[in-house]
Tab-separated table of C-alpha atoms in Angstrom:
chain	number	residue	atom	x	y	z
A	974	UNK	CA	-0.039	-0.149	-0.044
A	975	UNK	CA	0.864	3.770	-0.550
A	976	UNK	CA	1.364	6.422	1.254
A	977	UNK	CA	-1.434	9.339	1.471
A	978	UNK	CA	-0.220	12.825	-0.540
A	979	UNK	CA	-3.317	15.534	0.258
A	980	UNK	CA	-3.553	17.141	-1.893
A	981	UNK	CA	-4.460	21.349	-1.461
A	982	UNK	CA	-8.070	20.554	-1.164
A	983	UNK	CA	-7.829	18.035	0.960
A	984	UNK	CA	-5.446	20.694	3.026
A	985	UNK	CA	-7.721	22.749	3.114
A	986	UNK	CA	-10.054	20.404	4.687
A	987	UNK	CA	-8.139	19.225	6.958
A	988	UNK	CA	-7.654	22.448	7.965
A	989	UNK	CA	-10.999	22.554	8.725
A	990	UNK	CA	-11.139	19.686	10.855
A	991	UNK	CA	-8.803	20.226	12.521
A	992	UNK	CA	-9.790	24.323	13.819
A	993	UNK	CA	-13.107	22.372	14.906
A	994	UNK	CA	-10.981	20.511	17.349
A	995	UNK	CA	-8.808	23.041	18.349
A	996	UNK	CA	-11.400	24.139	21.652
A	997	UNK	CA	-8.776	26.098	22.864
A	998	UNK	CA	-7.600	27.930	19.840
A	999	UNK	CA	-4.254	27.386	19.948
A	1000	UNK	CA	-2.648	26.305	16.865
A	1001	UNK	CA	-2.720	22.705	18.707
A	1002	UNK	CA	-5.441	19.268	19.485
A	1003	UNK	CA	-5.595	17.101	21.953
A	1004	UNK	CA	-4.366	13.244	20.340
A	1005	UNK	CA	-7.343	11.916	21.570
A	1006	UNK	CA	-8.696	13.708	17.917
A	1007	UNK	CA	-6.877	12.661	15.328
A	1008	UNK	CA	-8.489	9.508	14.243
A	1009	UNK	CA	-11.608	11.787	15.005
A	1010	UNK	CA	-10.039	15.146	12.260
A	1011	UNK	CA	-8.442	12.338	10.385
A	1012	UNK	CA	-11.847	10.637	8.922
A	1013	UNK	CA	-13.823	13.813	8.921
A	1014	UNK	CA	-12.310	14.531	5.394
A	1015	UNK	CA	-13.192	10.568	3.988
A	1016	UNK	CA	-9.333	9.332	4.956
A	1017	UNK	CA	-9.609	5.514	6.079
A	1018	UNK	CA	-7.124	5.068	8.437
A	1019	UNK	CA	-6.473	1.444	10.310
A	1020	UNK	CA	-6.660	1.729	13.989
A	1021	UNK	CA	-2.786	0.284	13.954
A	1022	UNK	CA	-2.314	4.049	12.114
A	1023	UNK	CA	-4.115	6.027	14.207
A	1024	UNK	CA	-2.224	4.429	17.419
A	1025	UNK	CA	0.897	5.284	14.940
A	1026	UNK	CA	0.015	8.485	15.304
A	1027	UNK	CA	-0.486	9.305	18.949
A	1028	UNK	CA	2.551	7.705	19.883
A	1029	UNK	CA	4.201	9.527	18.352
A	1030	UNK	CA	1.724	12.683	19.216
A	1031	UNK	CA	2.905	11.600	22.864
A	1032	UNK	CA	6.712	11.758	22.800
A	1033	UNK	CA	6.229	15.882	21.840
A	1034	UNK	CA	3.645	15.898	24.316
A	1035	UNK	CA	0.278	14.933	23.776
A	1036	UNK	CA	-0.863	18.178	21.540
A	1037	UNK	CA	-0.647	18.689	17.790
A	1038	UNK	CA	-0.226	20.699	14.844
A	1039	UNK	CA	-1.915	20.596	11.910
A	1040	UNK	CA	2.047	21.557	9.880
A	1041	UNK	CA	3.536	17.958	11.863
A	1042	UNK	CA	-0.414	15.917	11.376
A	1043	UNK	CA	0.314	17.242	7.698
A	1044	UNK	CA	3.713	15.102	8.049
A	1045	UNK	CA	2.817	12.625	9.790
A	1046	UNK	CA	-0.892	11.879	8.477
A	1047	UNK	CA	1.854	11.271	4.721
A	1048	UNK	CA	4.162	9.368	6.304
A	1049	UNK	CA	1.543	6.983	9.021
A	1050	UNK	CA	-1.665	6.644	6.715
A	1051	UNK	CA	-1.714	4.115	3.846
A	1052	UNK	CA	-3.752	4.373	1.470
A	1053	UNK	CA	-6.651	1.349	1.485
A	1054	UNK	CA	-6.736	-1.488	-1.291
A	1055	UNK	CA	-9.602	-0.642	-3.435
A	1056	UNK	CA	-12.495	-3.314	-3.262
A	1057	UNK	CA	-12.490	-5.360	-6.042
A	1058	UNK	CA	-15.838	-7.571	-7.557
A	1059	UNK	CA	-14.192	-11.137	-6.431
A	1060	UNK	CA	-13.888	-9.868	-3.078
A	1061	UNK	CA	-17.276	-8.757	-2.649
A	1062	UNK	CA	-18.934	-11.289	-4.657
A	1063	UNK	CA	-16.828	-14.208	-1.864
A	1064	UNK	CA	-18.270	-12.524	0.725
A	1065	UNK	CA	-21.612	-12.682	-0.736
A	1066	UNK	CA	-20.980	-16.614	-0.955
A	1067	UNK	CA	-20.149	-16.891	2.355
A	1068	UNK	CA	-24.140	-15.771	3.027
A	1069	UNK	CA	-25.115	-17.629	-0.424
A	1070	UNK	CA	-26.330	-20.949	1.512
A	1071	UNK	CA	-27.417	-22.332	-1.724
A	1072	UNK	CA	-25.146	-21.414	-4.416
A	1073	UNK	CA	-28.390	-19.329	-6.037
A	1074	UNK	CA	-26.021	-15.393	-6.377
A	1075	UNK	CA	-29.295	-14.599	-3.495
A	1076	UNK	CA	-28.827	-13.178	-0.106
A	1077	UNK	CA	-31.650	-12.672	2.176
A	1078	UNK	CA	-32.895	-9.060	2.403
A	1079	UNK	CA	-32.408	-9.215	6.252
A	1080	UNK	CA	-29.216	-11.170	5.585
A	1081	UNK	CA	-28.057	-7.957	3.597
A	1082	UNK	CA	-29.127	-5.501	6.228
A	1083	UNK	CA	-27.469	-6.523	9.168
A	1084	UNK	CA	-24.189	-6.860	6.708
A	1085	UNK	CA	-24.368	-3.297	6.068
A	1086	UNK	CA	-25.583	-2.226	9.139
A	1087	UNK	CA	-22.488	-4.386	11.601
A	1088	UNK	CA	-19.678	-4.975	8.836
A	1089	UNK	CA	-17.440	-2.679	7.883
A	1090	UNK	CA	-18.373	1.308	7.491
A	1091	UNK	CA	-21.267	0.838	9.652
A	1092	UNK	CA	-24.523	2.526	7.708
A	1093	UNK	CA	-27.319	3.234	10.046
A	1094	UNK	CA	-30.544	1.418	9.691
A	1095	UNK	CA	-32.330	4.699	7.420
A	1096	UNK	CA	-29.099	4.383	5.508
A	1097	UNK	CA	-29.398	0.395	4.522
A	1098	UNK	CA	-32.591	0.108	3.251
A	1099	UNK	CA	-32.310	3.915	1.081
A	1100	UNK	CA	-28.436	2.152	0.063
A	1101	UNK	CA	-30.865	-1.942	-1.155
A	1102	UNK	CA	-33.293	0.176	-2.653
A	1103	UNK	CA	-31.348	2.530	-4.880
A	1104	UNK	CA	-29.608	-0.254	-6.234
A	1105	UNK	CA	-33.043	-1.962	-6.527
A	1106	UNK	CA	-31.329	-5.145	-6.176
A	1107	UNK	CA	-34.517	-6.456	-4.313
A	1108	UNK	CA	-36.685	-9.468	-6.171
A	1109	UNK	CA	-38.990	-9.913	-3.104
A	1110	UNK	CA	-36.939	-10.384	0.097
A	1111	UNK	CA	-34.244	-11.712	-1.362
A	1112	UNK	CA	-31.326	-9.575	-2.008
A	1113	UNK	CA	-29.274	-9.650	-5.624
A	1114	UNK	CA	-25.298	-10.320	-4.464
A	1115	UNK	CA	-24.132	-9.380	-8.156
A	1116	UNK	CA	-26.820	-5.700	-9.385
A	1117	UNK	CA	-25.945	-4.987	-6.294
A	1118	UNK	CA	-22.334	-5.674	-6.417
A	1119	UNK	CA	-22.341	-3.742	-9.795
A	1120	UNK	CA	-24.029	-0.959	-8.605
A	1121	UNK	CA	-22.121	-0.645	-5.306
A	1122	UNK	CA	-18.469	-0.298	-7.157
A	1123	UNK	CA	-20.186	1.155	-10.573
A	1124	UNK	CA	-20.358	4.528	-7.838
């Protein structure tokens, strides 16, 4: 995996998020706010990457300024691999007991609200409607994957 390179746009977003978490307006944020700040701009650091940054910040006194945080993100945060249709198909195959290419809508809702980037019940329901992959009380896994990966 390659390290994240922050665009000027992402740095501007990070600055905005950073300012929101700079409660005392000192130009520094606490190490406990590092994960939320990084994730608020759409990055997906692993928990280990966040912990690695927090360890460095702890050694600097427990607070970090924006320019140092930008440096640490560039050094420590990697881009997660994109989901491939094959990976998703393999995951759904575990739930497709009869090999039909369909899983129950109930199981799909459970997956969407409890695995990976968890959705709310309302978001899961909306996603199922938007992908138009429901056939009665079953979800067409292939159609769901194609629609979701198309974005």
